[in-house]
Coordinates of C-alpha atoms in Angstrom, one line a residue:
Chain A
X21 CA -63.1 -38.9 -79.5
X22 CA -63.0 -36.0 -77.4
X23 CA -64.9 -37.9 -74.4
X24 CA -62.9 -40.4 -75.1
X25 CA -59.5 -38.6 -74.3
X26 CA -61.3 -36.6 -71.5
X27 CA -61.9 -40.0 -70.3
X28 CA -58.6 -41.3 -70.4
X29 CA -56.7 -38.4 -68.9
X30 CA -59.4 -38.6 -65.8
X31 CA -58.5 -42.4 -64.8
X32 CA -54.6 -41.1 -65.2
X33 CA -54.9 -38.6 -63.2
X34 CA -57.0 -40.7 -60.6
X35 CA -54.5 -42.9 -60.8
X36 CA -51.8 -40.5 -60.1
X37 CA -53.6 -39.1 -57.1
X38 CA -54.3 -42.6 -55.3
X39 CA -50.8 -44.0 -55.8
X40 CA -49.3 -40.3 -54.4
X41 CA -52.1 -40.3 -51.5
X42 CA -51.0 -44.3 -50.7
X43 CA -47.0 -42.7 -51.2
X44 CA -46.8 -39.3 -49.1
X45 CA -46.6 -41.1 -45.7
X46 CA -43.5 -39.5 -44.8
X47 CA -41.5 -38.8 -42.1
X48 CA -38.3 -36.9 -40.6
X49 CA -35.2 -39.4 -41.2
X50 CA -31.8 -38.3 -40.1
X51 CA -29.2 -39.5 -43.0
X52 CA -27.2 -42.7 -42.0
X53 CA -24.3 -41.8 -42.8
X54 CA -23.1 -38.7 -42.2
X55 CA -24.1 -37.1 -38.7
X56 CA -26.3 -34.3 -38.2
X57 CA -27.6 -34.3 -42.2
X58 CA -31.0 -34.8 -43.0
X59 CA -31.1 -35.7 -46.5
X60 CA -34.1 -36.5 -49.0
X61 CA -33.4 -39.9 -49.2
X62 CA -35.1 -40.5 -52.6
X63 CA -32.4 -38.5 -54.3
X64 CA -29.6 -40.4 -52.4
X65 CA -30.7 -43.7 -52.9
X66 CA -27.8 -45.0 -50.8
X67 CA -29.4 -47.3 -48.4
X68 CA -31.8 -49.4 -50.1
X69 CA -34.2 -50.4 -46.8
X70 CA -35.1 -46.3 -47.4
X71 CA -36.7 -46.4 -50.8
X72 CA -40.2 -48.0 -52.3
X73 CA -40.8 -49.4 -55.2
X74 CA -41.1 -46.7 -57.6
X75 CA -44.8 -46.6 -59.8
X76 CA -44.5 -45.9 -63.5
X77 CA -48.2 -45.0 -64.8
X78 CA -48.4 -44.5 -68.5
X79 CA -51.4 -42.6 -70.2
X80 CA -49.6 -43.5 -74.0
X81 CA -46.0 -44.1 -74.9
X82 CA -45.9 -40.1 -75.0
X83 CA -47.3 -39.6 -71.5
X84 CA -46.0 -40.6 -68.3
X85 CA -45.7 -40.3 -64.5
X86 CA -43.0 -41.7 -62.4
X87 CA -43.1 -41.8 -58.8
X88 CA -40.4 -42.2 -56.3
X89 CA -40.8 -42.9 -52.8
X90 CA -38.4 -42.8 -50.0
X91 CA -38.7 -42.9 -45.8
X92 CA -38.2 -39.0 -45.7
X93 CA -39.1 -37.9 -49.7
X94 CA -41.2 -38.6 -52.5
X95 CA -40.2 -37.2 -56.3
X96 CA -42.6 -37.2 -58.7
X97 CA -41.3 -37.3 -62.5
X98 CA -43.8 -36.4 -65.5
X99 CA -43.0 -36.7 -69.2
X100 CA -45.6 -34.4 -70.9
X101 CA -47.7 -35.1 -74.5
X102 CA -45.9 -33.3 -77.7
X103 CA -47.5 -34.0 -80.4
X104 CA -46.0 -32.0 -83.0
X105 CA -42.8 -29.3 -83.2
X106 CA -44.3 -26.5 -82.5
X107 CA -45.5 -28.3 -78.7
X108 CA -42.1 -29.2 -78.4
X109 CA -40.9 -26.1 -78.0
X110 CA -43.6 -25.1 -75.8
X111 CA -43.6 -27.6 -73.5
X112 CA -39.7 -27.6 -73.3
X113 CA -39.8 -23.4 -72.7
X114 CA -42.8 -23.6 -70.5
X115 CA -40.9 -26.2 -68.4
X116 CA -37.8 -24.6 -68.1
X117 CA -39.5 -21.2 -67.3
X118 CA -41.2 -22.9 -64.3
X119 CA -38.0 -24.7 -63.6
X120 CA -35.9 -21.6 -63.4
X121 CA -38.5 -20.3 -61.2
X122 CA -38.8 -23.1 -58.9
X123 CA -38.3 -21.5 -55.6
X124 CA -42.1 -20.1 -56.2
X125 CA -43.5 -23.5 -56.0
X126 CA -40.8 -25.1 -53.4
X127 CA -41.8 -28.7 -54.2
X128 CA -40.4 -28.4 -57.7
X129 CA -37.0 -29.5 -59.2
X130 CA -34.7 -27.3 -60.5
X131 CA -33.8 -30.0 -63.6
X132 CA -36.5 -32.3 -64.2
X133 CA -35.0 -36.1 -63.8
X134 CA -33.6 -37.5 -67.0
X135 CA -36.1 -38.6 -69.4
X136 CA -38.5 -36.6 -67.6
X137 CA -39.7 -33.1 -68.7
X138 CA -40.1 -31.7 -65.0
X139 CA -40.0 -33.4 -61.5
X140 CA -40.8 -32.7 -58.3
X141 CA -39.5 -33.4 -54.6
X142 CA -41.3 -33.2 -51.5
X143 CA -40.0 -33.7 -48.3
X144 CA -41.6 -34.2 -44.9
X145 CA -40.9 -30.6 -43.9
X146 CA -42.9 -30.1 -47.1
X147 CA -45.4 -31.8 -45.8
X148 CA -45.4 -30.3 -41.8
X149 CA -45.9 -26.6 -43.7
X150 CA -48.9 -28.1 -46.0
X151 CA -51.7 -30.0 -46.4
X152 CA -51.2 -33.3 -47.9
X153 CA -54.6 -33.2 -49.9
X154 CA -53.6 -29.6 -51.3
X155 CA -50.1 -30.9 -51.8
X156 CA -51.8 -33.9 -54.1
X157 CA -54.2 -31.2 -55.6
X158 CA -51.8 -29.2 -56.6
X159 CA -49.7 -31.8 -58.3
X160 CA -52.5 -33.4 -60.1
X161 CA -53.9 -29.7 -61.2
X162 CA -50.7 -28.8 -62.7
X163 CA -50.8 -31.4 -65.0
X164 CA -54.0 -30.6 -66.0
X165 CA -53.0 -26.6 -66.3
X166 CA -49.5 -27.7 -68.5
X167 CA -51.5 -29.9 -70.7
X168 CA -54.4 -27.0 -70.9
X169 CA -51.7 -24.6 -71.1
X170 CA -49.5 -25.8 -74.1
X171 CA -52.6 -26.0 -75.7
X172 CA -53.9 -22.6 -75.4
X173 CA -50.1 -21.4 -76.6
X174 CA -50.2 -23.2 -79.7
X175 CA -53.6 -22.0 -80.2
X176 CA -52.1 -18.7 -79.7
X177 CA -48.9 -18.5 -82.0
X178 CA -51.0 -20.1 -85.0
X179 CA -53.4 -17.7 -84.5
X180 CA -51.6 -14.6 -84.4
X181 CA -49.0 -16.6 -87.5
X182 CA -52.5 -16.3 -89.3
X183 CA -53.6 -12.7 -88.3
X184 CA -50.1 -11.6 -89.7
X185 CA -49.9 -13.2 -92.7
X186 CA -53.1 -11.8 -93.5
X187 CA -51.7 -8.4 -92.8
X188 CA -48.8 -9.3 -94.9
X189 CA -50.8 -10.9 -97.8
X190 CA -53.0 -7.4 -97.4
X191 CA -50.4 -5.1 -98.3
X192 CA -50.2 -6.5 -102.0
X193 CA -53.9 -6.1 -102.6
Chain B
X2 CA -39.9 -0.9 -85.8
X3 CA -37.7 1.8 -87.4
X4 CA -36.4 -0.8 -90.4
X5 CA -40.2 -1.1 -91.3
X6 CA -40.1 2.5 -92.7
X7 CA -38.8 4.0 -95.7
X8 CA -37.8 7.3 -93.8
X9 CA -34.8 7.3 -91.8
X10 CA -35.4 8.4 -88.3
X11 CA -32.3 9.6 -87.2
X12 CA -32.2 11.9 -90.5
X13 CA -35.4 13.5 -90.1
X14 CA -34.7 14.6 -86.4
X15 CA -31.6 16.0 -87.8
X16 CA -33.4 18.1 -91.0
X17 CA -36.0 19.1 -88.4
X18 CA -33.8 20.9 -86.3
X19 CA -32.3 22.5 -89.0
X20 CA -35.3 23.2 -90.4
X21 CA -36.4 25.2 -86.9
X22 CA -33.0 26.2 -85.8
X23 CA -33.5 30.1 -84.8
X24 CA -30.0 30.8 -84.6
X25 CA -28.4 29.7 -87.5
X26 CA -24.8 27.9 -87.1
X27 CA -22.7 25.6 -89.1
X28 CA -23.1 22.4 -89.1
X29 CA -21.9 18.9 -89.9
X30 CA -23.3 16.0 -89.3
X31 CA -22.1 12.5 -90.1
X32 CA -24.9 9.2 -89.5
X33 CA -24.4 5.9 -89.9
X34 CA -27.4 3.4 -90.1
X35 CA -27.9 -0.5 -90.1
X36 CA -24.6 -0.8 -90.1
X37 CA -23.7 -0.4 -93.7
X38 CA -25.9 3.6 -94.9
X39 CA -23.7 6.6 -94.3
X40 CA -25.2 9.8 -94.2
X41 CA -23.2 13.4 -94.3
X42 CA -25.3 16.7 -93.6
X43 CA -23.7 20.3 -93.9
X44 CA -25.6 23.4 -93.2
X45 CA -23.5 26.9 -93.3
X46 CA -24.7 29.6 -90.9
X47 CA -23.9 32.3 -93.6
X48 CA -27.0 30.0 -96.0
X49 CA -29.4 28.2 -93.5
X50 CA -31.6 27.4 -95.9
X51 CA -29.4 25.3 -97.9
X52 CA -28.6 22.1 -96.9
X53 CA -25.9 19.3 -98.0
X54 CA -27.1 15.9 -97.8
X55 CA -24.5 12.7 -99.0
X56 CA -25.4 9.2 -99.2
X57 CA -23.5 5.9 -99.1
X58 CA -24.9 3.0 -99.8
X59 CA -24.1 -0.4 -100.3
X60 CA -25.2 -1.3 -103.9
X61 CA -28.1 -4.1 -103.6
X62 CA -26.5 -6.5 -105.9
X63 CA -22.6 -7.2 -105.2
X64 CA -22.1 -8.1 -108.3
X65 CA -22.8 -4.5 -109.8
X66 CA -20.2 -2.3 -108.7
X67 CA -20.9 1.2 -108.4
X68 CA -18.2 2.6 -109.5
X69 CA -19.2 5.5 -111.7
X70 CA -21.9 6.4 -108.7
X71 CA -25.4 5.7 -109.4
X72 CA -27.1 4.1 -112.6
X73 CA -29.0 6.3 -114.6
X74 CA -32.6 5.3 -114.0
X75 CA -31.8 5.7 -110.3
X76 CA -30.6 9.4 -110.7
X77 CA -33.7 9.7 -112.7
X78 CA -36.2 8.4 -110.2
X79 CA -34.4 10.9 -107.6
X80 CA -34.6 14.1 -109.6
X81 CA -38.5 13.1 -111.1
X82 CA -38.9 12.3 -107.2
X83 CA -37.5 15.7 -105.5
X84 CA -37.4 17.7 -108.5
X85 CA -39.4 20.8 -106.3
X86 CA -36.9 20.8 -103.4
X87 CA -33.7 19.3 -104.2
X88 CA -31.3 19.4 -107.0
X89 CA -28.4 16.6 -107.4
X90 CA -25.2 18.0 -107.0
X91 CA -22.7 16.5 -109.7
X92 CA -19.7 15.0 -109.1
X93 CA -21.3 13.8 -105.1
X94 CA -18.8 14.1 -102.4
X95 CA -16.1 12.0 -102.1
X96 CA -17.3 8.6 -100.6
X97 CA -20.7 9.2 -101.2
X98 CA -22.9 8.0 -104.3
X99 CA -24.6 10.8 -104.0
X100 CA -25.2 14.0 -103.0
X101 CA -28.4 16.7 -103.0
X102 CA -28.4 20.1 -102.4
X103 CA -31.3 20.9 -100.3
X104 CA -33.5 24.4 -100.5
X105 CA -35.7 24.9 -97.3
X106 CA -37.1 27.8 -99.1
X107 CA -39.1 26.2 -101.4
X108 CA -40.5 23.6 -98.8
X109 CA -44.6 23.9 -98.2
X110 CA -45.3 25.4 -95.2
X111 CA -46.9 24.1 -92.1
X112 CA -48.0 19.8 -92.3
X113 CA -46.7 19.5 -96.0
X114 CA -43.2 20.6 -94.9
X115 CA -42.8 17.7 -92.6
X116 CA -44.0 15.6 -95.4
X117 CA -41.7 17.0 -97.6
X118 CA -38.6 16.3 -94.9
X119 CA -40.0 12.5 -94.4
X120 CA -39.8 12.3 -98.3
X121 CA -36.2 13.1 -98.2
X122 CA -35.0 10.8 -95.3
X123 CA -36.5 8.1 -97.7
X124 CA -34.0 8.8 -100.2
X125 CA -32.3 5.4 -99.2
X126 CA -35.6 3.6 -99.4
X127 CA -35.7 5.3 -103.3
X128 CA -32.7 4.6 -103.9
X129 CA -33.0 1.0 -103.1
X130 CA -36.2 0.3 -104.3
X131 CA -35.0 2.1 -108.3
X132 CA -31.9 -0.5 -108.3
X133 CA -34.4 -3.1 -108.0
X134 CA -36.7 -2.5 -110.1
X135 CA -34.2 -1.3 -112.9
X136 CA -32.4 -4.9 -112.3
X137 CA -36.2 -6.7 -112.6
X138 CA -36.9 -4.8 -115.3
X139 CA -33.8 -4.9 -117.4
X140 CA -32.1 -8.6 -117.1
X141 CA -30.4 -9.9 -120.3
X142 CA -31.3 -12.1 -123.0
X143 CA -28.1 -13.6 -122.8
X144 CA -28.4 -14.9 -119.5
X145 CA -31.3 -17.2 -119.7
X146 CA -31.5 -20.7 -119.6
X147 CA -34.4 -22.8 -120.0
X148 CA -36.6 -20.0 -120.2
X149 CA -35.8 -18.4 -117.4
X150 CA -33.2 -15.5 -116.4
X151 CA -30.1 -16.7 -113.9
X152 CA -30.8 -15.9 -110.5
X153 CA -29.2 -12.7 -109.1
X154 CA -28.1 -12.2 -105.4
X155 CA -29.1 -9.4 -103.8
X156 CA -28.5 -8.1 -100.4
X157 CA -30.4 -5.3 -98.6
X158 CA -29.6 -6.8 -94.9
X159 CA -25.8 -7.4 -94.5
X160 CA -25.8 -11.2 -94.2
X161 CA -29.3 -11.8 -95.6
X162 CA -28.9 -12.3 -99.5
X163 CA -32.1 -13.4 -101.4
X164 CA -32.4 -14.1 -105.2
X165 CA -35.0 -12.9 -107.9
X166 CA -35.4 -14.9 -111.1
X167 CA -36.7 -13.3 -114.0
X168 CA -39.5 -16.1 -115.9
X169 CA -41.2 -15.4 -119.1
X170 CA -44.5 -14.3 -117.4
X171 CA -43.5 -13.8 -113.8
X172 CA -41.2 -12.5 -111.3
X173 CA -39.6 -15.1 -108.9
X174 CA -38.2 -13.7 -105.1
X175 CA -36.5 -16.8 -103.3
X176 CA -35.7 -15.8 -99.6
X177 CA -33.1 -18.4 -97.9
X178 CA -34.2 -18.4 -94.3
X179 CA -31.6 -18.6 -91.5
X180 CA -31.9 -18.8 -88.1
X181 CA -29.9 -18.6 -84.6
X182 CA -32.4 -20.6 -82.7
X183 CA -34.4 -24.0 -83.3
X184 CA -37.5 -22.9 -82.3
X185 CA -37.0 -19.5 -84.1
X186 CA -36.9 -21.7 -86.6
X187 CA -40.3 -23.3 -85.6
X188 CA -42.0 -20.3 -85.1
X189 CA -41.0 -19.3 -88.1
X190 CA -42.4 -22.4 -90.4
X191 CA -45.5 -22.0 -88.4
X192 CA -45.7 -18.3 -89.9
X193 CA -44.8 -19.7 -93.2
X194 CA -47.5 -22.1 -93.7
X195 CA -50.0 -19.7 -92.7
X196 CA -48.7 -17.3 -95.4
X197 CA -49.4 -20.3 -97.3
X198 CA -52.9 -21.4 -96.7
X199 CA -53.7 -17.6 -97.1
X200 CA -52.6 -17.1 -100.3
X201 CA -54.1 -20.5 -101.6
X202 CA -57.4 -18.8 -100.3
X203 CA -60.1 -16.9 -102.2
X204 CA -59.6 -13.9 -100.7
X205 CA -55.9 -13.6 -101.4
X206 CA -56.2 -14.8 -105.3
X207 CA -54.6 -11.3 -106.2
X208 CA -51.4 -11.5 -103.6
X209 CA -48.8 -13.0 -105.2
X210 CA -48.4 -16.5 -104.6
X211 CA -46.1 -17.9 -101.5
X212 CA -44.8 -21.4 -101.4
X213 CA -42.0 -22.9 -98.5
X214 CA -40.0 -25.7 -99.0
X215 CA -37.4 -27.2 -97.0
X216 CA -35.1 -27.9 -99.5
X217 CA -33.8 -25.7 -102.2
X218 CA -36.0 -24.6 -105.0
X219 CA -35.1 -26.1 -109.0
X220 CA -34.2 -22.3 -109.8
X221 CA -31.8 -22.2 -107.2
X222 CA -29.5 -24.8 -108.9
X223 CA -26.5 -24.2 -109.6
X224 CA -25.6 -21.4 -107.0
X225 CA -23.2 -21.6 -104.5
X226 CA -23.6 -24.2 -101.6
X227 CA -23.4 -21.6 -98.9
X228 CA -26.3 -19.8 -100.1
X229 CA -28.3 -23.3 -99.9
X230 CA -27.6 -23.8 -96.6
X231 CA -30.4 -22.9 -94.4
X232 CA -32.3 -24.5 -91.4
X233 CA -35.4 -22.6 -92.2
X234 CA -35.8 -23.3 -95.4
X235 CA -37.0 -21.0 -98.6
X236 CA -40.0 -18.8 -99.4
X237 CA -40.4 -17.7 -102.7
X238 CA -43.3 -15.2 -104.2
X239 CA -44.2 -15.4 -107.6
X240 CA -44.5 -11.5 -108.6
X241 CA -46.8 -11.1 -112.0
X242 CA -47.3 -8.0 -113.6
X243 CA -50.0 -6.8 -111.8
X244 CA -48.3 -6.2 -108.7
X245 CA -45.9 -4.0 -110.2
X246 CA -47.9 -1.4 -112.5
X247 CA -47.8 2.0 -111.6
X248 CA -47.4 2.9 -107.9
X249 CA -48.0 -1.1 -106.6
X250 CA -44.4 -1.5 -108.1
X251 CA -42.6 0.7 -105.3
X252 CA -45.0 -0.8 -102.5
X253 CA -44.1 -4.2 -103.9
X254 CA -40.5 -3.9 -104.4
X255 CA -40.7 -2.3 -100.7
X256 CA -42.1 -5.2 -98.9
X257 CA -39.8 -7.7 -100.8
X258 CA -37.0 -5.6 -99.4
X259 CA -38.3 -6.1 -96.1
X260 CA -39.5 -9.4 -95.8
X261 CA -36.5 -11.1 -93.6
X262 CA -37.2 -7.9 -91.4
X263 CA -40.9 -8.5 -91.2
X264 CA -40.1 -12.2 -89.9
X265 CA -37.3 -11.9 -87.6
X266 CA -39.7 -9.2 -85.9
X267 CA -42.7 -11.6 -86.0
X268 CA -40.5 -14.4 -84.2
X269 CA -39.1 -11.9 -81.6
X270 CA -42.8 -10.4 -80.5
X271 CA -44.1 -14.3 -80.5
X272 CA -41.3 -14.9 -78.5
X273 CA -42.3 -12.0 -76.1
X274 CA -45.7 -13.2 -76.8
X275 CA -44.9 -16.4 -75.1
X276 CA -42.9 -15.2 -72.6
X277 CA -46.0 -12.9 -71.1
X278 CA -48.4 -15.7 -71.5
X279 CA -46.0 -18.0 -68.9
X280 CA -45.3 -15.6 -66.7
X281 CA -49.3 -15.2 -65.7
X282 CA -49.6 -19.3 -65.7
X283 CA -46.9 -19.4 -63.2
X284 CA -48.5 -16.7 -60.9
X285 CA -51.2 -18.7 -60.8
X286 CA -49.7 -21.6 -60.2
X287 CA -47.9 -20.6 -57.5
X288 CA -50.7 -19.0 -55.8
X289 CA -52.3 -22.6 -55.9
X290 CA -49.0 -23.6 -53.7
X291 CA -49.6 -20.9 -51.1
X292 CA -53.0 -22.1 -50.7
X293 CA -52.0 -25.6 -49.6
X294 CA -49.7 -23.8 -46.8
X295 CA -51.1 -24.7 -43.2
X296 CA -52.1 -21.0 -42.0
X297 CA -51.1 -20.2 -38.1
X298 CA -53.9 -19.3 -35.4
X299 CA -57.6 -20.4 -35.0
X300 CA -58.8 -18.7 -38.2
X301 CA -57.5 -21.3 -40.1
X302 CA -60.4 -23.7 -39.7
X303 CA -62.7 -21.2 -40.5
X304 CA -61.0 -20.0 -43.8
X305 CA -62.0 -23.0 -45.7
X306 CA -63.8 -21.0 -48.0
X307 CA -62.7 -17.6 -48.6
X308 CA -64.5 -16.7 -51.3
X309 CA -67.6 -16.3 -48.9
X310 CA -68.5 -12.9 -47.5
X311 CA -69.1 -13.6 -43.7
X312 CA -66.1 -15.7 -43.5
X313 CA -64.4 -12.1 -45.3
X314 CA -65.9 -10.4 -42.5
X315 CA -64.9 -12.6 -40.0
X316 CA -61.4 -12.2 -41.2
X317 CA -61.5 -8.4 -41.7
X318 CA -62.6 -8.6 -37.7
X319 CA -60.0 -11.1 -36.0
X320 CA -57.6 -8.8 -38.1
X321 CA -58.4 -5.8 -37.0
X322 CA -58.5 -6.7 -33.4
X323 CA -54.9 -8.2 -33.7
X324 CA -53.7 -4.8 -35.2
X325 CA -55.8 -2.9 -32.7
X326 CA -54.1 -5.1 -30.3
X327 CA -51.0 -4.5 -30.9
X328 CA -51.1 -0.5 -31.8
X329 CA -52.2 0.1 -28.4
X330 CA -49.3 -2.0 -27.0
X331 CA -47.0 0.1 -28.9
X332 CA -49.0 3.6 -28.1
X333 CA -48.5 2.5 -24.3
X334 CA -44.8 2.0 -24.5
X335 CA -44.3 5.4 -26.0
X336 CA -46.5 7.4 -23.2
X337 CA -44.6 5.3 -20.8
X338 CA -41.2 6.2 -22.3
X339 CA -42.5 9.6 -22.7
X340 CA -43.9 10.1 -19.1
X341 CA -40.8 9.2 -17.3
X342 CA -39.1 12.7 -16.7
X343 CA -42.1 14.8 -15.5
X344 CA -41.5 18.5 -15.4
X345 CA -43.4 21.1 -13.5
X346 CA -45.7 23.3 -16.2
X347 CA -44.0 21.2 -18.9
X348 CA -47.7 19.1 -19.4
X349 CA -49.4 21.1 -21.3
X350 CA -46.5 21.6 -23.7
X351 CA -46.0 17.9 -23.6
X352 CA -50.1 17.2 -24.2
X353 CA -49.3 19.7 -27.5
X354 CA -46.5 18.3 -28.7
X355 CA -45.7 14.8 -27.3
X356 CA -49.3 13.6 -28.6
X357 CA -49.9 9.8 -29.2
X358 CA -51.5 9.4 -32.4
X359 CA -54.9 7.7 -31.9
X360 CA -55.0 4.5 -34.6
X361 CA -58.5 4.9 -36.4
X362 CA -60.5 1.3 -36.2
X363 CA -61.3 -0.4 -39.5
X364 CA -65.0 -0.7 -38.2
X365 CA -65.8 2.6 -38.3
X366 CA -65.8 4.9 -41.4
X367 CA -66.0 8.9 -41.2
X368 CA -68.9 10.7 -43.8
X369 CA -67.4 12.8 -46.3
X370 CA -70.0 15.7 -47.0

């Protein structure tokens, strides 16, 4: 079961990275309609002859990954597993955290696009600072760590629940 | 967390100093605590070692009034529990349920006094604790139905009523659980299921026995629909004799006191708990990000693995020549600046004092003997 899910979330994120290597092919496109503004057209979504067709990829009904291309922009949309409640809230705190933080990453969105839990944008002066491969790297890693994450805080808060109601359940003895 | 112990804080800082005060004055001080315990302490300079000390409290059940000050079993408990060092001074202040007069003299000496002085800023915790156990202890016949007492409401937290129901062979605490914040509320259940399991296992068999449910209990019915209203839903403990004989009953009776205490502070240290945990994902993340920046200069190339120790060394070299570099472009600005004005006989003052300091070179390292 387990090889079976580590198996599944490879091919996604392989997946993921080949349709965001074949994507990032961007370039610097002044806006076409107002002068002297450069703006990420993917966001816009103005002039139609700008944008791709956007890639859905789907892991499960729970997990997904939608990518946006543009001439001058790419944004990349993921909707994270929750299995239960207490992941919920994770996921949802963890999220915002990073997203209230997001000028540490720069590619990241300050609100994730709707139906999404977090989403990214990256330009092409994204892409003249870094390197496209460590740009993709990084993406398909911080799925990985958010999944690995929420995980290891669930883990966490059950196990210190436990360790205090021991401590509680002590006191009576 | 000060709510966790049965000695006031504030109150023993106060008898302390009066207790060490080397010049006595008169003194009057009034304390309020948790929003709803008034304390009054008087000292007079003319008798330092006697001491005034007044309590208010709210009573825990609102339904028993305390009109006529404190029930009788509760004065009891206080004069059996400070009998040595305390007397209760009848009728207590105005305002006050109760007042003791305090005599310093006839406190131990040295580590036994500052017991003693903890023992008397519990005198809420006592207090408390008697009511309840003279309410567990003495509920009428006439109020039971079905074999079981009617629930009484008692409130030690302003806001945070819970119920005990008196059964034939057991003692029933039902704790309503409310909460500001949805996932306070899932933390919370988390912490609640866990207190579960526990009990249910073999090494708990003698804790007394802890169920949740969302919805409220069959004891509960009956009771006013604000009380049922919850969004965490109730715990209830099923207290047998056992864990009330001899000193477990104060212990006991403590704990239920405190148990919406003990869980609000468990939700706010996950909550911290949580917080710490994210904050060291997202340096790491973002360090991942500043990797995949495109660095400027030739030594980029070479950098592709910096984890290796000659490609350290190669960087701890270009950098050091770049700072060498550029020290000694600054140092020959200032002697140039410096060596403009030239003055007969003024060089050797100028060598003293107008010296350019000489940067040392990373390379080399001087031997400490």
């Amino acid at each position: 079961m387990h090889n079976l899910q580590a198996n599944t979330l490879r091919l996604y994120l392989t997946c993921i990275r080949n349709t965001l290597e074949a994507a990032m092919c961007l370039q610097n496109f002044p806006c076409q309609e107002v002068e002297r503004h450069n703006k990420p057209e993917v966001e816009l979504k103005t002039s139609p002859e700008l944008l791709l067709n956007p890639v859905l990829i789907c892991r499960n009904e729970a997990e997904k990954c939608l990518i946006e291309t543009s001439i001058n922009s790419i944004r990349i949309s993921m909707k994270v597993k929750q299995a239960d409640e207490l992941e919920n809230i994770l996921a949802k705190k963890f999220l915002r955290f990073l997203s209230m933080r997001a000028e540490a990453f720069q590619v990241l969105r300050r609100k994730p696009v709707q139906g999404y839990d977090i989403s990214f944008l990256i330009t092409n002066y994204h892409c003249e600072d870094m390197h496209k491969h460590k740009l993709i790297d990084f993406i398909v890693q911080f799925m990985e760590d958010i999944d690995k994450e929420i995980s290891e805080l669930k883990l966490s808060v059950n196990t210190r629940g436990r360790l205090v109601a021991t401590e509680f359940l002590k006191q009576f003895i | 967390m000060a709510c966790f112990r049965r000695a006031s804080p504030a109150l023993m800082e106060i008898l302390n100093k009066l207790d060490s005060v080397e010049k006595p004055t008169d003194t009057d001080h009034n304390l309020y605590e948790f929003g709803s315990v008034r304390y009054h302490v008087q000292a007079s300079a003319s008798d330092p070692e006697i001491i005034y000390l007044s309590i208010s409290t709210p009573p825990l059940s609102p339904e028993v009034l305390l009109r006529n000050g404190l029930p009788d079993c509760t004065l009891q408990d206080v004069r059996r529990g400070y009998c040595d060092i305390a007397d209760i001074v009848e009728p207590p202040k105005e305002g006050f349920v109760l007042t003791l007069r305090l005599d310093f003299a006839k406190l131990p000496q040295s580590r036994d006094r500052i017991k003693a002085i903890s023992k008397i800023s519990s005198l809420q915790a006592v207090i408390q604790s008697s009511q309840l156990k003279d309410m567990l202890w003495n509920l009428g016949s006439q109020d039971m139905a079905y074999g079981m007492c009617k629930p009484i409401k008692l409130v030690y937290h302003p806001r945070e009523p819970f119920f005990v129901i008196r059964m034939p062979e057991k003692l029933k605490a039902i704790f309503p659980m409310r909460f500001k914040d949805n996932s306070d509320v899932i933390l919370a259940t988390s912490l609640f299921q866990e207190l579960m399991d526990m009990g249910h296992s073999t090494a708990f068999t003698k804790a007394p026995h802890c169920t949740w449910s969302p919805i409220p209990p069959p004891e509960l019915r009956g009771e006013p629909f604000e009380y049922l209203t919850t969004n965490g839903g109730f715990v209830s403990f099923d207290i047998l004799s056992h864990h009330v004989k001899g000193a477990k009953a104060d212990r006991t009776v403590w704990i239920l006191l405190n148990f919406y205490a003990h869980v609000k502070y468990y939700v706010k240290c996950t909550r911290g708990f949580i917080h710490r945990k994210m904050r060291q994902r997202l340096e790491s993340l973002a360090e991942v990000m500043q990797n995949a920046r495109i660095r400027e200069g030739r030594d980029d190339k070479k950098l592709q693995d910096p984890g290796c120790k000659c490609v350290k060394k190669l960087m701890r070299f270009s950098k050091s020549n770049i700072l060498k570099r550029r020290c000694s472009a600054i140092a020959n600005q200032i002697k140039r600046i410096r060596a403009r004005i030239r003055i007969k006989g003024l060089d050797r003052f100028r060598r003293q004092w107008f010296r350019v300091p000489k940067f040392p070179s990373l390379k080399k390292y001087s031997k400490l003997d």
